[in-house]
N, CA and C of each residue as an Amber inpcrd file, in Angstrom:
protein
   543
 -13.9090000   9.6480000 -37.6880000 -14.4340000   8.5740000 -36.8950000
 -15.3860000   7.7420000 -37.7500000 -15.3990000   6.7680000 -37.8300000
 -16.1620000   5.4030000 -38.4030000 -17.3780000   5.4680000 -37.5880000
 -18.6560000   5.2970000 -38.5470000 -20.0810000   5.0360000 -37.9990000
 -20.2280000   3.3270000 -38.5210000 -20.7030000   2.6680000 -37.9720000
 -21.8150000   1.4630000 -38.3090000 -22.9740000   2.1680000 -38.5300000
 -23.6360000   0.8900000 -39.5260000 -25.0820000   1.4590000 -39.6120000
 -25.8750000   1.8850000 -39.2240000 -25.6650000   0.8070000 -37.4660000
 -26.4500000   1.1920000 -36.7260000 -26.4110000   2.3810000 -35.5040000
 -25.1630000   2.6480000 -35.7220000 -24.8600000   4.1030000 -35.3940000
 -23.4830000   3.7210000 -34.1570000 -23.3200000   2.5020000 -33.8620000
 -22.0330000   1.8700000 -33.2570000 -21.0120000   2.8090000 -33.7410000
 -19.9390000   3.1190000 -32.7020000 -19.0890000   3.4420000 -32.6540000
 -17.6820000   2.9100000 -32.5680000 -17.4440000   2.1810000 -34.3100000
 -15.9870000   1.1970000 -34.2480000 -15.0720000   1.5400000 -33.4990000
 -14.8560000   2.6530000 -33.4710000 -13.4330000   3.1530000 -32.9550000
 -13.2190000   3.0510000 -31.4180000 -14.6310000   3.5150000 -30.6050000
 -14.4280000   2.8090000 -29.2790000 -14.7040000   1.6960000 -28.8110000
 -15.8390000   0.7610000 -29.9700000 -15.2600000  -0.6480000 -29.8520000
 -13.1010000  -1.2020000 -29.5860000 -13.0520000  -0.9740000 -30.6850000
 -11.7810000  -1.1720000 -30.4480000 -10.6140000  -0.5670000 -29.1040000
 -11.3480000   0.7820000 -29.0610000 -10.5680000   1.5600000 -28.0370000
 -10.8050000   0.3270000 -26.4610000 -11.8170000   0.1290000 -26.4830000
 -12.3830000  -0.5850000 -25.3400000 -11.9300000  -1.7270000 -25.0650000
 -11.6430000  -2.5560000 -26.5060000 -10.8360000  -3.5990000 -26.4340000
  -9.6900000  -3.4410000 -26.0240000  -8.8680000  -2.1410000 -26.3590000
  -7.2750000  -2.4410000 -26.5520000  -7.2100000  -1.7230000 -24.1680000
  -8.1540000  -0.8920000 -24.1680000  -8.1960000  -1.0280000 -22.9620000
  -8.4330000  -2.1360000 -21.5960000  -9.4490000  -3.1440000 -22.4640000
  -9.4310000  -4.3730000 -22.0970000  -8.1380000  -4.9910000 -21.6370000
  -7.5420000  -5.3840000 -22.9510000  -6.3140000  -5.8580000 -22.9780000
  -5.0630000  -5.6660000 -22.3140000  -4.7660000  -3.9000000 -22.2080000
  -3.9300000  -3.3390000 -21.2290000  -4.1620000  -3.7180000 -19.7100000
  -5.1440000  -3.6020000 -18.8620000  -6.0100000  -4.0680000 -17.9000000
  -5.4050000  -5.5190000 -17.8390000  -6.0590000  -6.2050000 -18.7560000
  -4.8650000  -7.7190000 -18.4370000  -3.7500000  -8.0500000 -18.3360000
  -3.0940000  -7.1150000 -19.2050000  -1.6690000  -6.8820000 -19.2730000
  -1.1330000  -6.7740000 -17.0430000  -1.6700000  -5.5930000 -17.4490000
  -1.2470000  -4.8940000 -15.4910000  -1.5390000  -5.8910000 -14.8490000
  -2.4410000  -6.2850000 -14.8760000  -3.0910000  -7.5810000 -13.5390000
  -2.0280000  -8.6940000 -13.8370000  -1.6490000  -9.3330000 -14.7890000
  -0.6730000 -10.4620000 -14.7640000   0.5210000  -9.8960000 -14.1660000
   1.1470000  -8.7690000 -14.9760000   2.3040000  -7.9170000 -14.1480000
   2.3690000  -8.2860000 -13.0260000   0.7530000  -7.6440000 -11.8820000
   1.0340000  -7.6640000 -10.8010000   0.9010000  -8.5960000 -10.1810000
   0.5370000  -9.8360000 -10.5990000   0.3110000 -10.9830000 -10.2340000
   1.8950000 -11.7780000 -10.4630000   2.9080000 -11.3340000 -11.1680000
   4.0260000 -11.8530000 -11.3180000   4.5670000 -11.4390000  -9.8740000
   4.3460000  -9.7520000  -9.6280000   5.0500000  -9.0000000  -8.7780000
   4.4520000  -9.8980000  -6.9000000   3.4000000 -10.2730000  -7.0310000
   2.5950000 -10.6560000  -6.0000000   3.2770000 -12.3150000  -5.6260000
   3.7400000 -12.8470000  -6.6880000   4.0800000 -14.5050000  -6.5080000
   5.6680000 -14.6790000  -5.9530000   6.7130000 -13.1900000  -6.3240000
   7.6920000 -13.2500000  -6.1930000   7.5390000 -12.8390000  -4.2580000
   6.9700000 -11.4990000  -4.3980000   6.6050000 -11.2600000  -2.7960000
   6.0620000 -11.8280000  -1.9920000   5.3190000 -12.9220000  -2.4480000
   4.5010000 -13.6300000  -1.5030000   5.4220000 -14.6310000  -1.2270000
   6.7780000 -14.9750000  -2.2170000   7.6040000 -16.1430000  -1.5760000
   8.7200000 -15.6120000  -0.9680000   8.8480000 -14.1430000  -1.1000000
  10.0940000 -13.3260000  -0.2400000   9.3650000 -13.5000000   0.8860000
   8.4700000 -12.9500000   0.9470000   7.3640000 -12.8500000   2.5040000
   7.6420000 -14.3730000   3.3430000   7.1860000 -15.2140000   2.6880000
   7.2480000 -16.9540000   3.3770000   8.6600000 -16.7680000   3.9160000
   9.7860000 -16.6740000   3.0760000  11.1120000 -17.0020000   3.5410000
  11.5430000 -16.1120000   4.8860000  10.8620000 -14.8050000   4.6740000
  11.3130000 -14.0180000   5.9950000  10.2070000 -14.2260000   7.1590000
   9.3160000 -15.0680000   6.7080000   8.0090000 -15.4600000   7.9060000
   7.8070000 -13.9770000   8.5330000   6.6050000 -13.6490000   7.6660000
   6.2170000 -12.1910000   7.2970000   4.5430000 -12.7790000   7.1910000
   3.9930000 -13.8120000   7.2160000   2.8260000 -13.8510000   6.4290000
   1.7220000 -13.8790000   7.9070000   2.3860000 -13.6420000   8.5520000
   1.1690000 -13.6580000   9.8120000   0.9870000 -12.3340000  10.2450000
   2.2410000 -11.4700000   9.7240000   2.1610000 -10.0130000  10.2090000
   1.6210000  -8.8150000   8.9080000   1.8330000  -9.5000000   7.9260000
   1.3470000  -8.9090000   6.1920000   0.3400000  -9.2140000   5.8020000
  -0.5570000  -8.5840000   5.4790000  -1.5660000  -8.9910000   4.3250000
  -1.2010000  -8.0480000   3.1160000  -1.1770000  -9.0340000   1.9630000
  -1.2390000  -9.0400000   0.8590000  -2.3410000  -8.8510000  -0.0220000
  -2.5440000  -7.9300000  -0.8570000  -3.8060000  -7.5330000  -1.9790000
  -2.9460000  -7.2000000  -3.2720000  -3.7210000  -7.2800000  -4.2840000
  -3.2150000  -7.2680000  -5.4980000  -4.4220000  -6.1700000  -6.5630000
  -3.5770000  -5.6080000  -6.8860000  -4.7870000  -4.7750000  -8.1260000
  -3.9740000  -4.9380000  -9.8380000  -4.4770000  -4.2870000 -10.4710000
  -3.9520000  -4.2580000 -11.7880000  -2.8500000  -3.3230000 -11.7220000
  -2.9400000  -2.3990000 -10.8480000  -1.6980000  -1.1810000 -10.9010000
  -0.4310000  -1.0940000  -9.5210000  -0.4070000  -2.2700000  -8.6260000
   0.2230000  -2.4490000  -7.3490000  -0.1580000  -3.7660000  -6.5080000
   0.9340000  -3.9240000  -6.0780000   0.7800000  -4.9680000  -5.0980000
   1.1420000  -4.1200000  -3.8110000  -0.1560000  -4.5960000  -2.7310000
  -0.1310000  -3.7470000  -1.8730000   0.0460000  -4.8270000  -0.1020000
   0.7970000  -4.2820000   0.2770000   1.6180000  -4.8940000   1.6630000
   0.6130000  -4.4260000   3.1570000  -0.2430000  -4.8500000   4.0770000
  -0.8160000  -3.8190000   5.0000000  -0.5600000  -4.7240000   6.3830000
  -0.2550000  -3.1600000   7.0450000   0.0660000  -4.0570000   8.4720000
  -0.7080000  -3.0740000   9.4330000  -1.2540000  -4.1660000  10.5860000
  -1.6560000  -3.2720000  11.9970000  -0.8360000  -2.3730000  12.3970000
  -1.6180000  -1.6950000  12.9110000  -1.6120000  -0.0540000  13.5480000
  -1.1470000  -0.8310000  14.9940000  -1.5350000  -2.1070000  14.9550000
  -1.3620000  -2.1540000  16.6760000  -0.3460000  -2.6220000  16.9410000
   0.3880000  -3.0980000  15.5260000   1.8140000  -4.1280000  15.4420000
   2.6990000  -2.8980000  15.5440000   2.3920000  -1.7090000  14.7760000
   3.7110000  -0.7990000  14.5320000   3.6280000   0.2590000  15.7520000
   2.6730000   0.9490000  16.1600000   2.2570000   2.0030000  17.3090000
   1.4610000   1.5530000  17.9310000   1.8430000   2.2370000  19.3810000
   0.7560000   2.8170000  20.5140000  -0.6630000   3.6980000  20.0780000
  -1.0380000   3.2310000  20.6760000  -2.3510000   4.0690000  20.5050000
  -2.3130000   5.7390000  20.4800000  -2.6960000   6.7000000  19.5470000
  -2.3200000   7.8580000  19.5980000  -0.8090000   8.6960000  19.1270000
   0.1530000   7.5140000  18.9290000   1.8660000   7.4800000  18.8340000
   2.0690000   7.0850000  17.6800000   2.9580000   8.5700000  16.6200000
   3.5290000   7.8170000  15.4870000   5.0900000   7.3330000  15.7200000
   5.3300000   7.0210000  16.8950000   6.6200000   6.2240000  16.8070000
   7.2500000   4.7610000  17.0600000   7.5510000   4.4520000  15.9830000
   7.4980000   2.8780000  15.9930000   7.6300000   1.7300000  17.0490000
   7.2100000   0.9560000  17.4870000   7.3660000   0.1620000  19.0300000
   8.4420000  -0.7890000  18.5040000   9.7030000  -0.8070000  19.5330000
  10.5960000  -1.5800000  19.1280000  10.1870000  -2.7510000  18.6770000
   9.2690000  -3.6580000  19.5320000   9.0160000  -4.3050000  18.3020000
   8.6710000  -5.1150000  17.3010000   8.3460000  -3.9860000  16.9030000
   8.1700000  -3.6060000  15.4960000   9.1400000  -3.4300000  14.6410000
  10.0520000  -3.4820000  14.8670000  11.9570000  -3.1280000  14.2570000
  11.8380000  -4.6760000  13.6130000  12.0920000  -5.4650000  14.4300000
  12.4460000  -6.9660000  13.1410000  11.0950000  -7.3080000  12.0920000
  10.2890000  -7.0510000  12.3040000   9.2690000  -7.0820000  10.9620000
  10.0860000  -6.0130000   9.7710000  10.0760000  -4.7770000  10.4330000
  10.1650000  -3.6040000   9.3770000  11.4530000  -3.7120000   8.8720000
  12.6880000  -4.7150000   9.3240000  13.3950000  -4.8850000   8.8140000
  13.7450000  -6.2630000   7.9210000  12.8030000  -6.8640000   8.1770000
  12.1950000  -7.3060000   7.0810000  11.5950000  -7.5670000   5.8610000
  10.7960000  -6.5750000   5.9520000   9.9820000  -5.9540000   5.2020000
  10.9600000  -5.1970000   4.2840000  11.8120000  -4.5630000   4.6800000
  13.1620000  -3.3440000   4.2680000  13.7960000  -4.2230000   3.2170000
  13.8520000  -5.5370000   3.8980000  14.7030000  -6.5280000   2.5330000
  14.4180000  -6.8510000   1.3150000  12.7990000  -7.0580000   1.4680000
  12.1820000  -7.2900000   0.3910000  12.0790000  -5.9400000  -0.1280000
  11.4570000  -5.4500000   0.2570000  11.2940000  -3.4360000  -0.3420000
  12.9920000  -3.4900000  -1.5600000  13.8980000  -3.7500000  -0.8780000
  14.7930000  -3.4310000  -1.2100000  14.8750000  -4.1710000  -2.8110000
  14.2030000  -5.1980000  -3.2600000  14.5710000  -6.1030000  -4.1990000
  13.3810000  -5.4250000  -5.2880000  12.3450000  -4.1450000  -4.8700000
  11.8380000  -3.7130000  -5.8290000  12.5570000  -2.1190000  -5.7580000
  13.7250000  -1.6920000  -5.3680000  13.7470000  -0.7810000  -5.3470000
  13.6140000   0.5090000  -6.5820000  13.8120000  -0.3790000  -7.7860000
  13.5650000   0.5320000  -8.5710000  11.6380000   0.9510000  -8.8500000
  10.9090000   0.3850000  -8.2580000   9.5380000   0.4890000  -8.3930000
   9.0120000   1.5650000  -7.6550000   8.1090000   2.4210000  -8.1280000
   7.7720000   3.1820000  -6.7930000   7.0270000   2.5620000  -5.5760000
   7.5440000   3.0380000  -4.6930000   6.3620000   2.2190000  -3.2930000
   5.7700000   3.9000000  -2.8910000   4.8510000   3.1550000  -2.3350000
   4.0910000   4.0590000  -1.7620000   3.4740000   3.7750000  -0.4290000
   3.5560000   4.5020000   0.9810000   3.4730000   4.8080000   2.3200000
   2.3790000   5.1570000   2.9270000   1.0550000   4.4340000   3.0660000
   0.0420000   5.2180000   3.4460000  -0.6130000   4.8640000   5.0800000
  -0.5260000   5.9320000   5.6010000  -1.1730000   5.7170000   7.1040000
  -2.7170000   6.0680000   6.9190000  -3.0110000   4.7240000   7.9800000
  -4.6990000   5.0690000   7.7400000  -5.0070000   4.7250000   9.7870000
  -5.9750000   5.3710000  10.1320000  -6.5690000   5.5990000  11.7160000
  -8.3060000   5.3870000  11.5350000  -8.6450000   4.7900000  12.5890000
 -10.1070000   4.7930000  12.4790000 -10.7080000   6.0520000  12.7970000
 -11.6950000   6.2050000  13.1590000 -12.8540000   7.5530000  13.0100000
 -13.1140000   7.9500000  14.2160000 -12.2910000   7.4870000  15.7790000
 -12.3690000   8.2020000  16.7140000 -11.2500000   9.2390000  16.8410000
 -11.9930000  10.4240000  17.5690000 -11.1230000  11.6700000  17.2470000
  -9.9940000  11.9240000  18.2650000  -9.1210000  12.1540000  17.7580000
  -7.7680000  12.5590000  18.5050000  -7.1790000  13.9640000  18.5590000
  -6.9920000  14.0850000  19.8080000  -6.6150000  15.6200000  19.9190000
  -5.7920000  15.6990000  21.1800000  -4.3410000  15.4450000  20.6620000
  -3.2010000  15.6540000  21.7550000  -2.6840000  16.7840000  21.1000000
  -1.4240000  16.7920000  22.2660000  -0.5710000  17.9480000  22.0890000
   0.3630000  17.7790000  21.2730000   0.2040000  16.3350000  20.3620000
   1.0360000  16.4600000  19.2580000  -0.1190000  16.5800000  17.9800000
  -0.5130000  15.4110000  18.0780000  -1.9020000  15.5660000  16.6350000
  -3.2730000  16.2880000  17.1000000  -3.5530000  17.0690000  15.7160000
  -4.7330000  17.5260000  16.3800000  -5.6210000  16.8010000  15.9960000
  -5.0650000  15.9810000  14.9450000  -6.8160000  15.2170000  14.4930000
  -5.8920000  13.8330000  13.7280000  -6.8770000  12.9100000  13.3410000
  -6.6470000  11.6950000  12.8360000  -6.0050000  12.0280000  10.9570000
  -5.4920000  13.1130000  10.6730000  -4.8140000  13.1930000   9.4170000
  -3.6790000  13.2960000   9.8550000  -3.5580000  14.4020000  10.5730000
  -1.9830000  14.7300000  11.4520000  -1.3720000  13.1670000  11.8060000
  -1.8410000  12.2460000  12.3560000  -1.5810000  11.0020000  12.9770000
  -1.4860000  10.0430000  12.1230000  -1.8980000  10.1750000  10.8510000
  -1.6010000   9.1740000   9.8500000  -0.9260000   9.4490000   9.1100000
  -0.4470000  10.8120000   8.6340000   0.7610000  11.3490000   8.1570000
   1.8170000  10.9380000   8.8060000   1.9240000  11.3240000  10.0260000
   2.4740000  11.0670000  10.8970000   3.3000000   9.5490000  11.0750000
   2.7980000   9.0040000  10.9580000   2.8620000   7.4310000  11.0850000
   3.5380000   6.9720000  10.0640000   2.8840000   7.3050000   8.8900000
   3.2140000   6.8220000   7.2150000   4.9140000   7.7430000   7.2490000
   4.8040000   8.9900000   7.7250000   6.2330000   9.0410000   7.7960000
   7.4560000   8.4920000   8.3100000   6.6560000   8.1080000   9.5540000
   7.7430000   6.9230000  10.7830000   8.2460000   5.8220000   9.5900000
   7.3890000   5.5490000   9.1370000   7.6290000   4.2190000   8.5460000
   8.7350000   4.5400000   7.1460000   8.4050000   5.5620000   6.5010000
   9.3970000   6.3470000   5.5400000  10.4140000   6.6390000   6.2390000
  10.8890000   6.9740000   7.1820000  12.0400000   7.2230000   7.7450000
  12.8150000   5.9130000   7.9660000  11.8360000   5.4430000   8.7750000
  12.7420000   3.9210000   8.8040000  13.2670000   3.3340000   7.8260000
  12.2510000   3.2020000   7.0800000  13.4740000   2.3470000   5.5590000
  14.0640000   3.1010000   5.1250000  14.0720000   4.5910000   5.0580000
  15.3760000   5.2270000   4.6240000  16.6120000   4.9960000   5.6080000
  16.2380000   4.5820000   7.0120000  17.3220000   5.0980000   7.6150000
  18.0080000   3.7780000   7.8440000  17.2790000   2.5530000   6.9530000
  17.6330000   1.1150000   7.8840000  17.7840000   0.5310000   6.4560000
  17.5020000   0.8890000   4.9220000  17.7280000   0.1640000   3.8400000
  18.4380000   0.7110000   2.9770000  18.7380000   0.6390000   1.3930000
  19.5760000   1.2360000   0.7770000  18.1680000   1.6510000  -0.5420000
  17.1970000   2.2280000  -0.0130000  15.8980000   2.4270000  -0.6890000
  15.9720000   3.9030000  -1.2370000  16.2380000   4.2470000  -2.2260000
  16.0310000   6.1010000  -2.7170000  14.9110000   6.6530000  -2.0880000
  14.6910000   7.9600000  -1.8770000  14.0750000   8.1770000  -1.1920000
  13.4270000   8.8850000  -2.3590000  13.8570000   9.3350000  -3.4290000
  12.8530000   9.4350000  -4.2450000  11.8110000   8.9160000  -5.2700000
  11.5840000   7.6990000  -4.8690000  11.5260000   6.7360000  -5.3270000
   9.8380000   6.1530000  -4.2260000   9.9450000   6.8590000  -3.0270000
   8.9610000   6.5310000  -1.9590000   8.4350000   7.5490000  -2.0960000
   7.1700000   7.5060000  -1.6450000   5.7180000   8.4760000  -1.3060000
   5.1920000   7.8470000  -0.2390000   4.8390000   9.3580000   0.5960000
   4.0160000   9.0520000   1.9070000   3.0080000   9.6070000   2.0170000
   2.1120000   9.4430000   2.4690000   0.9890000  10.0390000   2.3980000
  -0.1100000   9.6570000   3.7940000  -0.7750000  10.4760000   4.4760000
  -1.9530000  10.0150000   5.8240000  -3.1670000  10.1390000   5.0040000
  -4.1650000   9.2600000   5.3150000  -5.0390000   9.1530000   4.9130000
  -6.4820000   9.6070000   5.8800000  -5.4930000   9.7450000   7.0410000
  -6.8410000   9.4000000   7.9010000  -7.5220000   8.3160000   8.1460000
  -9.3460000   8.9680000   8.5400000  -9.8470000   7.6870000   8.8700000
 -10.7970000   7.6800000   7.3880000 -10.7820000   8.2820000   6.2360000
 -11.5360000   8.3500000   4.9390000 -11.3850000   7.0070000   4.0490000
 -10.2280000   6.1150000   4.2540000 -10.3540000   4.8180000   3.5260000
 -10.9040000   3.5000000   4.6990000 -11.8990000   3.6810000   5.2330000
 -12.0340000   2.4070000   6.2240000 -11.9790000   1.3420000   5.3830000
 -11.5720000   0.0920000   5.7540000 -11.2860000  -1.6150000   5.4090000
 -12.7950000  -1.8580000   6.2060000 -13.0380000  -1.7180000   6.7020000
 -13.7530000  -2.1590000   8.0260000 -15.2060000  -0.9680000   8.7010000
 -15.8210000  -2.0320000   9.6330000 -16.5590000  -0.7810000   9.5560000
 -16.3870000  -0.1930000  11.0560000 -16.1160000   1.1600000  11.6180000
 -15.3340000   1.9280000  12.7140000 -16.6320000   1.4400000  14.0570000
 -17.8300000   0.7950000  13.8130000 -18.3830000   0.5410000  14.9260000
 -18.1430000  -0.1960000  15.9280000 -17.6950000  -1.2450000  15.5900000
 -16.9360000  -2.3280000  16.5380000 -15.2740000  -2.1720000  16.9070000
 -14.8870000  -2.3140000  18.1260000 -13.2710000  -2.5490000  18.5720000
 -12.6620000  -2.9560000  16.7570000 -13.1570000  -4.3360000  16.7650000
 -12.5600000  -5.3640000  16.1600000 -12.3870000  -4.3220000  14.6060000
 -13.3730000  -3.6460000  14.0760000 -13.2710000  -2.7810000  12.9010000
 -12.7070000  -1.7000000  12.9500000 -12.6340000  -1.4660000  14.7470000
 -11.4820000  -0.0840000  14.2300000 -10.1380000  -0.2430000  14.1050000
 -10.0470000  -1.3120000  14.8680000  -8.8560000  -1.9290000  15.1630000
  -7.9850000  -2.1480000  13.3030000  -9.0800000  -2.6590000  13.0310000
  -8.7930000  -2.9670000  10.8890000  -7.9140000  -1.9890000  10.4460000
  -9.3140000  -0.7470000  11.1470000  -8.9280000   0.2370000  10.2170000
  -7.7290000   1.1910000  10.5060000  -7.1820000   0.5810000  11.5360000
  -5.5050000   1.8640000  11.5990000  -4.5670000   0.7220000  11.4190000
  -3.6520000   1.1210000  10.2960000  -3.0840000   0.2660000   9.4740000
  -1.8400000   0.7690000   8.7860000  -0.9360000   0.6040000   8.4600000
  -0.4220000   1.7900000   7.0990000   0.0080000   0.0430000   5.6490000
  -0.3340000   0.7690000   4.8690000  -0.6070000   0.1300000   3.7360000
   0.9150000   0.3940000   2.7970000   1.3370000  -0.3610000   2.5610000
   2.4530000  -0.3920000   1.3800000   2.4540000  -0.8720000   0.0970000
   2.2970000   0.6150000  -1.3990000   2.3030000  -0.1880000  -1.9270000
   2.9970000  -0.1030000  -3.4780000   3.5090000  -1.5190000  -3.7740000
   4.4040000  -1.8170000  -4.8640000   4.5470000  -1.5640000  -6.0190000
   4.1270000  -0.4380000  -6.8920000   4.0150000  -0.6470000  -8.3560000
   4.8210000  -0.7860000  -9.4360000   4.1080000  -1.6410000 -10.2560000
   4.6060000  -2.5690000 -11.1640000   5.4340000  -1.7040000 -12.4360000
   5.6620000  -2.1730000 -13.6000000   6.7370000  -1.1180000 -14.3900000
   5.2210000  -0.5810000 -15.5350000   3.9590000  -1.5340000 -15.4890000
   3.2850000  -0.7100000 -16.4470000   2.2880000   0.1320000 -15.9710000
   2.4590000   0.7220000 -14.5760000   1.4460000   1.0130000 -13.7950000
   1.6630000   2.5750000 -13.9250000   0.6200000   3.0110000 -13.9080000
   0.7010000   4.6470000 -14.0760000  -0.1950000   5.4510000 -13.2180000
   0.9390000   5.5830000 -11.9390000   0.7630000   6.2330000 -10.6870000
   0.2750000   6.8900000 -10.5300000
């Protein structure tokens, strides 16, 4: 390892840079991946029911909890069928990318005779939604990940209707070819 005089460390200078650089790399990626989806989205008039976010490692798709389920119910409300088949079309044009399935519920507690708690119910959910595009697109299924999150990622904050409402959601999301899952 290389010292400077002053006791700098060249090598993670540089390391830092070339990490820099990678970092820019991903974010344009996903910003390519974000311009193509955001004009699939327009054409299927998707943009009132989608929100769209972008990171360096995914472009990420999120829809209400109140658009896809009943309150307490991971099974999809009809509908909810022409969005998600929608959605299925575009999915379909990244199919070689991994997507990823995540159900998220706010922080009041649930305890039916199907879920016992708000993980069960977001698993739950994130699977509905995995089933569906398997059962409605030509999407590999190994290729998707599902996952409940619970109420541990809030958007929002769980005190108000309006924030819990945020926060049950399931999130979809896109990653790019330099992204490392």
């Amino acid at each position: 390892m290389r010292k400077t005089a002053d006791g700098d460390n060249e090598d993670m200078e540089d390391l830092d840079k070339m990490t820099a650089a990678l970092d820019a790399e991903k974010l344009k990626e996903s910003e390519k991946l974000a311009e193509k989806i955001e004009e699939a989205m327009e054409e299927q008039e998707l943009n009132r029911e989608v929100d769209m976010e972008v990171t360096s490692q995914y472009v990420q798709l999120s829809l209400k909890g109140a658009l896809l389920f009943d309150s307490g119910s991971s099974e999809l409300k009809a509908e909810a069928q022409p969005v998600m088949d929608k959605l299925g079309l575009i999915l379909e044009r990244y199919a070689d990318s991994v997507i990823e399935i995540e159900g998220h519920t706010d922080n009041v507690p649930i305890h039916s005779a199907r879920f016992a708690n708000n993980n069960e119910l977001s698993s739950a959910r994130a699977l509905s939604v995995f089933d569906y595009f398997i059962d409605t697109t030509s999407l590999d299924p190994a290729m998707i990940k599902h996952s409940g999150r619970g109420e541990y990622v809030p958007v929002a904050d769980n005190t108000s209707p309006e924030g819990r409402a945020k926060n049950r959601r399931v999130e979809i999301k896109i990653y790019h070819t330099l992204s490392s899952y």
